[in-house]
């Protein structure tokens, strides 16, 4: 702002058209970095929307911008994908995302549910518009003049879903006290699964497959933290479903056909959720540094998933967590001792490949009161846990920014 980048470039009469557009792009980048830093640190953004008048960048192709030009080139249609489309799309959704960051990072959470739904609808519309702009996944690697459009699309989805999670998570964690927040529960699950799906490998194989950077390859920063919170959110949903199934058993005594139908409906969804968390755990484990950086999220997420799966099966969650904790601590010790991740997984007997689960049989033998443990977010604990505590329950300070500089990370560019 000291350089005046926040001011409208047209105010500077001696500024060429080329450098005016460069200033717009720079200011849009500064705004986005400030917003993401505020989300990372749990603080309101430092740039007020009313304190600048620099307009957003236009949808130009880089080839259309020449330093000696005297007139602005005609911008591309908003429906045409260019190398600046990503920044243009982010700029359109910036005001609502900044407002969400201000509201959720305040000292007291006072946003009304109606206001949250309005902001959510605006974000969903931005996401819908962007997905219409990008072609299908099969043709993402064949867009002339646009480098790595698959990563551009994934990164945009990640940023929008990140703000949707931050907006709806406090309401979702209060759903047992206030059932009207069920829509937030759905949005949180959808957003969490969407974020975790970004860890899947790109489509295509052989020489035709373009290398795409993997969000999970980052050792620190917002990618790993948001992936962690998304996986925890999925575990919350699994725990909530386990409690609901036990309740439905008590409410429908003797109606085994109805209960069997409910089990069949839930089984495939629960398998997807468990598999998504297990894949995230494997990626977290593979990124543990020899110095121990990255052990905490690997440990906490493994224990949380073990507890959630035990609740689904009606088993003792304490015993399951004890066994899972022993295995995770052994894994961390081996990794810190220099044992490769592939060898650690072999020592575990390929247990991470178990993705099929059985839903709790809703019979007379299923316990109604599942035990409480301090790791999982179960309904019985909702009265004691504030939704605003969710971001600080697990400390991420063992991550270092230097972990980004891995030899294999930039090989994807």
Coordinates of C-alpha atoms in Angstrom, one line a residue:
X1 CA 0.0 0.0 0.0
X2 CA 3.0 2.3 0.5
X3 CA 3.7 1.8 -3.1
X4 CA 0.2 2.8 -4.0
X5 CA -0.8 -0.6 -5.5
X6 CA -4.2 -0.3 -3.8
X7 CA -5.1 2.8 -5.8
X8 CA -6.8 2.7 -9.2
X9 CA -4.0 2.7 -11.8
X10 CA -6.0 5.2 -13.9
X11 CA -5.1 7.8 -11.3
X12 CA -1.5 7.7 -12.5
X13 CA -1.5 9.4 -15.9
X14 CA 2.1 8.5 -16.8
X15 CA 1.5 4.8 -16.2
X16 CA 1.3 2.8 -19.4
X17 CA -1.6 0.4 -20.0
X18 CA 0.7 -2.6 -19.6
X19 CA 1.9 -1.6 -16.2
X20 CA -1.6 -0.6 -15.1
X21 CA -2.7 -4.2 -15.7
X22 CA 0.4 -5.5 -13.9
X23 CA -0.5 -3.4 -10.9
X24 CA -4.0 -4.8 -10.9
X25 CA -2.6 -8.3 -10.9
X26 CA -0.1 -7.6 -8.2
X27 CA -2.8 -6.0 -6.0
X28 CA -5.1 -9.0 -6.5
X29 CA -2.2 -11.3 -5.5
X30 CA -1.5 -9.3 -2.3
X31 CA -5.2 -9.4 -1.4
X32 CA -5.3 -13.1 -1.8
X33 CA -2.1 -13.7 0.2
X34 CA -3.5 -11.5 3.0
X35 CA -6.7 -13.4 3.0
X36 CA -5.1 -16.8 3.1
X37 CA -2.7 -15.7 5.9
X38 CA -5.7 -14.5 7.9
X39 CA -7.3 -17.9 7.5
X40 CA -4.1 -19.7 8.5
X41 CA -3.6 -17.6 11.6
X42 CA -7.2 -17.3 12.7
X43 CA -7.1 -13.5 12.4
X44 CA -9.2 -11.0 10.5
X45 CA -7.8 -9.8 7.2
X46 CA -5.6 -6.7 7.5
X47 CA -6.9 -5.1 4.2
X48 CA -10.3 -3.5 4.5
X49 CA -12.4 -3.8 1.4
X50 CA -13.3 -0.1 1.7
X51 CA -9.7 1.1 1.8
X52 CA -8.7 0.5 -1.8
X53 CA -10.1 1.4 -5.2
X54 CA -7.9 -0.7 -7.5
X55 CA -10.2 -2.6 -9.8
X56 CA -9.7 -6.4 -10.4
X57 CA -7.6 -7.8 -13.3
X58 CA -9.2 -8.4 -16.6
X59 CA -9.5 -11.7 -18.5
X60 CA -6.5 -11.1 -20.8
X61 CA -4.3 -13.6 -22.3
X62 CA -0.6 -12.9 -21.6
X63 CA 0.1 -12.7 -25.3
X64 CA -2.3 -9.8 -25.6
X65 CA -0.3 -7.7 -23.2
X66 CA 2.5 -5.8 -24.8
X67 CA 4.6 -3.3 -22.9
X68 CA 4.5 -0.7 -25.6
X69 CA 0.7 -0.8 -26.2
X70 CA -1.2 2.4 -25.9
X71 CA -4.7 1.0 -25.6
X72 CA -6.2 -1.8 -23.5
X73 CA -6.8 -4.9 -25.6
X74 CA -10.3 -6.2 -25.7
X75 CA -10.7 -8.6 -22.7
X76 CA -11.7 -12.2 -23.4
X77 CA -15.3 -13.3 -22.8
X78 CA -15.7 -14.5 -19.1
X79 CA -16.6 -17.9 -20.5
X80 CA -13.2 -18.3 -22.2
X81 CA -10.4 -19.8 -20.1
X82 CA -7.1 -17.8 -20.2
X83 CA -4.0 -17.8 -18.1
X84 CA -5.5 -15.0 -16.0
X85 CA -8.9 -16.7 -15.5
X86 CA -7.9 -18.1 -12.1
X87 CA -7.1 -14.7 -10.7
X88 CA -10.2 -13.2 -12.2
X89 CA -12.4 -15.9 -10.6
X90 CA -10.8 -15.4 -7.3
X91 CA -11.2 -11.7 -7.5
X92 CA -15.0 -12.1 -8.1
X93 CA -15.4 -14.2 -4.9
X94 CA -12.9 -12.1 -2.8
X95 CA -15.5 -9.8 -1.1
X96 CA -17.6 -12.7 0.3
X97 CA -14.5 -14.7 1.3
X98 CA -13.0 -11.7 3.1
X99 CA -16.3 -11.2 4.9
X100 CA -16.4 -14.8 6.0
X101 CA -12.8 -14.5 7.3
X102 CA -13.8 -11.4 9.3
X103 CA -16.9 -13.1 10.8
X104 CA -15.4 -16.5 11.7
X105 CA -12.2 -15.0 13.1
X106 CA -13.8 -12.5 15.4
X107 CA -13.4 -12.8 19.2
X108 CA -17.1 -13.8 19.4
X109 CA -19.0 -15.7 16.8
X110 CA -22.2 -13.7 16.3
X111 CA -23.2 -14.4 12.7
X112 CA -26.8 -15.4 12.3
X113 CA -27.7 -18.6 10.5
X114 CA -29.6 -16.7 7.8
X115 CA -26.5 -14.6 7.1
X116 CA -24.4 -17.7 6.9
X117 CA -26.7 -19.3 4.4
X118 CA -26.6 -16.1 2.3
X119 CA -22.8 -16.1 2.2
X120 CA -22.8 -19.8 1.5
X121 CA -25.1 -19.4 -1.4
X122 CA -22.8 -16.7 -2.9
X123 CA -19.8 -19.0 -2.5
X124 CA -21.6 -21.9 -4.1
X125 CA -22.5 -19.8 -7.0
X126 CA -18.9 -18.8 -7.5
X127 CA -17.9 -22.4 -7.4
X128 CA -20.6 -23.3 -9.9
X129 CA -19.6 -20.6 -12.3
X130 CA -15.9 -21.7 -12.2
X131 CA -16.7 -25.4 -12.7
X132 CA -18.7 -24.4 -15.8
X133 CA -15.7 -22.6 -17.2
X134 CA -13.4 -25.6 -16.8
X135 CA -14.0 -28.5 -19.2
X136 CA -14.4 -32.1 -18.1
X137 CA -11.5 -33.8 -16.3
X138 CA -10.7 -35.9 -19.4
X139 CA -9.9 -32.8 -21.5
X140 CA -8.2 -30.6 -18.8
X141 CA -4.7 -31.4 -20.1
X142 CA -5.5 -30.2 -23.7
X143 CA -6.3 -26.5 -23.3
X144 CA -4.1 -24.4 -25.6
X145 CA -2.2 -21.6 -23.9
X146 CA -3.2 -22.6 -20.3
X147 CA -0.6 -24.4 -18.2
X148 CA -1.7 -27.1 -15.9
X149 CA -5.5 -26.3 -15.9
X150 CA -6.2 -29.4 -13.7
X151 CA -4.2 -27.9 -10.9
X152 CA -5.8 -24.5 -11.5
X153 CA -9.3 -26.1 -11.1
X154 CA -8.3 -28.1 -8.1
X155 CA -6.7 -25.1 -6.3
X156 CA -9.8 -23.0 -6.9
X157 CA -12.1 -25.7 -5.5
X158 CA -9.8 -26.0 -2.5
X159 CA -9.9 -22.3 -1.7
X160 CA -13.7 -22.1 -2.0
X161 CA -14.4 -25.2 -0.1
X162 CA -11.9 -24.0 2.6
X163 CA -14.1 -21.0 3.3
X164 CA -17.3 -23.0 3.1
X165 CA -15.9 -25.3 5.8
X166 CA -14.9 -22.4 8.0
X167 CA -18.3 -20.8 7.7
X168 CA -20.5 -23.9 8.3
X169 CA -18.3 -25.8 10.8
X170 CA -19.4 -24.0 14.0
X171 CA -23.1 -24.7 13.0
X172 CA -22.3 -28.3 12.1
X173 CA -20.7 -29.0 15.5
X174 CA -23.9 -27.7 17.1
X175 CA -26.3 -29.9 15.1
X176 CA -27.2 -32.1 18.0
X177 CA -28.4 -29.2 20.0
X178 CA -30.1 -27.4 17.0
X179 CA -31.3 -29.8 14.3
X180 CA -32.0 -26.9 11.9
X181 CA -28.3 -26.8 11.3
X182 CA -28.5 -30.0 9.3
X183 CA -27.8 -28.2 6.1
X184 CA -24.4 -27.1 7.5
X185 CA -23.7 -30.7 8.4
X186 CA -24.3 -31.6 4.7
X187 CA -22.2 -28.8 3.4
X188 CA -19.3 -29.7 5.8
X189 CA -19.3 -33.3 4.7
X190 CA -19.5 -32.4 1.0
X191 CA -16.7 -29.8 1.3
X192 CA -14.5 -32.1 3.4
X193 CA -14.8 -35.0 0.9
X194 CA -14.2 -32.6 -2.0
X195 CA -11.0 -31.4 -0.4
X196 CA -9.8 -34.9 0.3
X197 CA -10.7 -36.0 -3.2
X198 CA -8.0 -33.6 -4.5
X199 CA -5.4 -36.1 -3.2
X200 CA -6.5 -38.6 -5.8
X201 CA -4.0 -39.1 -8.7
X202 CA -4.7 -37.3 -12.0
X203 CA -6.5 -39.1 -14.7
X204 CA -4.6 -40.7 -17.5
X205 CA -1.5 -42.9 -17.7
X206 CA 1.6 -43.3 -19.6
X207 CA 3.2 -40.5 -21.6
X208 CA -0.2 -38.8 -22.1
X209 CA -0.7 -38.0 -18.4
X210 CA 0.5 -34.6 -17.5
X211 CA 2.3 -34.3 -14.2
X212 CA 0.2 -32.4 -11.7
X213 CA 1.5 -31.0 -8.4
X214 CA 0.0 -32.9 -5.5
X215 CA -1.5 -30.8 -2.7
X216 CA -0.5 -33.5 -0.2
X217 CA 3.1 -33.2 -1.1
X218 CA 3.4 -30.1 1.0
X219 CA 4.9 -30.8 4.4
X220 CA 3.4 -27.7 5.9
X221 CA 1.1 -24.7 5.3
X222 CA -2.6 -24.4 4.6
X223 CA -2.8 -27.5 2.4
X224 CA -1.8 -30.0 5.1
X225 CA -3.8 -28.2 7.9
X226 CA -7.0 -27.9 5.8
X227 CA -6.6 -31.5 4.7
X228 CA -6.3 -32.5 8.4
X229 CA -9.4 -30.5 9.4
X230 CA -11.3 -31.9 6.4
X231 CA -10.4 -35.5 7.5
X232 CA -11.4 -34.7 11.1
X233 CA -14.8 -33.4 9.8
X234 CA -15.4 -36.7 8.0
X235 CA -14.6 -38.6 11.2
X236 CA -17.2 -36.3 13.0
X237 CA -19.8 -37.4 10.5
X238 CA -18.9 -41.1 11.0
X239 CA -19.3 -40.7 14.7
X240 CA -22.7 -38.8 14.3
X241 CA -23.9 -41.6 12.0
X242 CA -22.9 -44.3 14.5
X243 CA -25.0 -42.5 17.2
X244 CA -27.9 -42.1 14.9
X245 CA -27.9 -45.8 14.0
X246 CA -28.0 -46.8 17.6
X247 CA -30.9 -44.4 18.2
X248 CA -32.8 -45.8 15.2
X249 CA -32.5 -49.3 16.6
X250 CA -34.1 -48.3 19.8
X251 CA -36.9 -46.3 18.0
X252 CA -37.7 -49.2 15.6
X253 CA -37.8 -52.3 17.7
X254 CA -38.7 -55.5 15.8
X255 CA -38.6 -53.8 12.4
X256 CA -35.5 -55.7 11.1
X257 CA -36.3 -55.1 7.5
X258 CA -36.4 -51.3 8.0
X259 CA -33.1 -51.4 9.9
X260 CA -31.5 -53.6 7.3
X261 CA -32.5 -51.1 4.6
X262 CA -31.0 -48.3 6.6
X263 CA -27.8 -50.2 6.9
X264 CA -27.6 -50.9 3.2
X265 CA -28.1 -47.3 2.4
X266 CA -25.3 -46.1 4.7
X267 CA -22.8 -48.8 4.0
X268 CA -21.5 -47.5 0.7
X269 CA -21.3 -43.9 2.0
X270 CA -19.4 -44.9 5.1
X271 CA -17.0 -46.9 3.1
X272 CA -16.2 -43.9 1.0
X273 CA -15.7 -41.7 4.0
X274 CA -13.4 -44.2 5.8
X275 CA -11.4 -44.7 2.6
X276 CA -10.9 -41.0 2.1
X277 CA -9.6 -40.6 5.7
X278 CA -7.3 -43.6 5.4
X279 CA -5.8 -42.2 2.2
X280 CA -5.2 -39.0 4.0
X281 CA -3.5 -40.8 6.8
X282 CA -1.2 -42.6 4.4
X283 CA -0.2 -39.3 2.8
X284 CA 0.4 -37.7 6.2
X285 CA 2.6 -40.7 7.2
X286 CA 4.6 -40.5 4.0
X287 CA 5.4 -36.8 4.7
X288 CA 6.8 -37.3 8.2
X289 CA 10.3 -35.8 8.3
X290 CA 13.2 -37.6 10.0
X291 CA 13.1 -34.9 12.7
X292 CA 9.5 -35.7 13.6
X293 CA 7.7 -32.9 11.8
X294 CA 4.3 -34.1 10.9
X295 CA 3.8 -36.8 13.5
X296 CA 1.0 -35.0 15.4
X297 CA -1.6 -34.9 12.7
X298 CA -0.7 -38.5 11.7
X299 CA -1.2 -39.6 15.3
X300 CA -4.4 -37.6 16.0
X301 CA -6.1 -38.5 12.8
X302 CA -5.3 -42.2 13.2
X303 CA -6.7 -42.3 16.7
X304 CA -9.8 -40.3 15.6
X305 CA -10.5 -42.7 12.7
X306 CA -9.9 -45.7 14.9
X307 CA -12.5 -44.4 17.4
X308 CA -15.0 -43.6 14.7
X309 CA -14.7 -47.1 13.1
X310 CA -15.1 -48.7 16.5
X311 CA -18.3 -46.8 17.1
X312 CA -19.7 -48.0 13.8
X313 CA -19.0 -51.6 14.7
X314 CA -20.2 -51.2 18.3
X315 CA -16.8 -52.1 19.7
X316 CA -14.8 -50.7 22.6
X317 CA -13.3 -47.5 21.2
X318 CA -10.8 -47.2 24.0
X319 CA -9.3 -50.6 23.2
X320 CA -9.3 -49.8 19.5
X321 CA -7.6 -46.5 20.1
X322 CA -5.0 -48.1 22.3
X323 CA -4.1 -50.6 19.6
X324 CA -4.1 -47.9 16.9
X325 CA -2.0 -45.6 19.1
X326 CA 0.6 -48.3 19.6
X327 CA 0.9 -48.9 15.9
X328 CA 1.1 -45.2 15.1
X329 CA 3.8 -44.5 17.7
X330 CA 5.8 -47.5 16.3
X331 CA 5.4 -46.0 12.8
X332 CA 6.6 -42.6 13.9
X333 CA 9.6 -44.1 15.6
X334 CA 10.6 -46.0 12.5
X335 CA 10.2 -43.0 10.3
X336 CA 12.2 -40.8 12.6
X337 CA 14.9 -43.5 12.6
X338 CA 15.2 -43.2 8.8
X339 CA 13.1 -46.2 7.7
X340 CA 11.4 -45.5 4.4
X341 CA 7.6 -45.1 4.5
X342 CA 7.1 -48.1 2.1
X343 CA 9.0 -50.3 4.5
X344 CA 7.0 -49.0 7.4
X345 CA 3.7 -49.9 5.7
X346 CA 5.0 -53.4 4.9
X347 CA 5.8 -53.9 8.6
X348 CA 2.2 -53.0 9.4
X349 CA 1.1 -55.9 7.2
X350 CA -0.5 -53.6 4.6
X351 CA -3.2 -52.7 7.2
X352 CA -3.8 -49.4 5.4
X353 CA -5.3 -51.2 2.4
X354 CA -8.3 -52.2 4.4
X355 CA -11.0 -49.9 3.1
X356 CA -14.1 -52.1 3.4
X357 CA -16.1 -51.7 6.6
X358 CA -19.2 -53.2 8.0
X359 CA -22.0 -50.9 9.3
X360 CA -23.2 -51.7 12.8
X361 CA -25.8 -54.4 12.8
X362 CA -28.8 -52.8 14.3
X363 CA -29.9 -55.8 16.4
X364 CA -30.6 -56.3 20.0
X365 CA -26.9 -57.0 20.6
X366 CA -25.8 -53.5 19.5
X367 CA -25.0 -51.3 22.6
X368 CA -27.0 -48.1 22.7
X369 CA -24.6 -46.1 24.9
X370 CA -21.3 -46.1 23.1
X371 CA -18.4 -45.1 25.3
X372 CA -17.0 -41.6 25.2
X373 CA -13.3 -40.9 24.5
X374 CA -11.6 -37.5 24.4
X375 CA -10.4 -37.8 20.8
X376 CA -13.6 -38.2 18.8
X377 CA -16.3 -35.6 18.4
X378 CA -19.3 -37.5 19.4
X379 CA -22.8 -36.1 20.2
X380 CA -22.4 -36.7 24.0
X381 CA -19.4 -34.3 24.0
X382 CA -21.1 -31.6 22.0
X383 CA -22.4 -29.9 25.2
X384 CA -18.9 -29.5 26.5
X385 CA -17.0 -28.5 23.3
X386 CA -17.5 -25.1 21.8
X387 CA -17.6 -25.1 18.0
X388 CA -15.0 -22.4 18.0
X389 CA -12.5 -24.7 19.7
X390 CA -12.3 -26.9 16.6
X391 CA -9.5 -25.0 15.0
X392 CA -7.3 -25.0 18.1
X393 CA -7.8 -28.6 19.4
X394 CA -4.8 -29.8 17.5
X395 CA -1.6 -27.8 17.4
X396 CA 0.0 -27.6 13.9
X397 CA 3.1 -25.7 15.0
X398 CA 5.4 -28.7 14.3
X399 CA 5.2 -27.9 10.6
X400 CA 7.9 -25.8 9.0
X401 CA 7.7 -23.8 5.9
X402 CA 11.1 -25.1 4.9
X403 CA 9.4 -28.5 4.4
X404 CA 8.0 -27.1 1.1
X405 CA 11.4 -27.3 -0.5
X406 CA 11.4 -31.0 -1.4
X407 CA 13.1 -32.3 -4.5
X408 CA 10.0 -34.2 -5.5
X409 CA 7.5 -31.4 -5.0
X410 CA 8.5 -29.1 -7.8
X411 CA 9.0 -32.0 -10.2
X412 CA 5.3 -31.8 -11.0
X413 CA 5.5 -28.3 -12.5

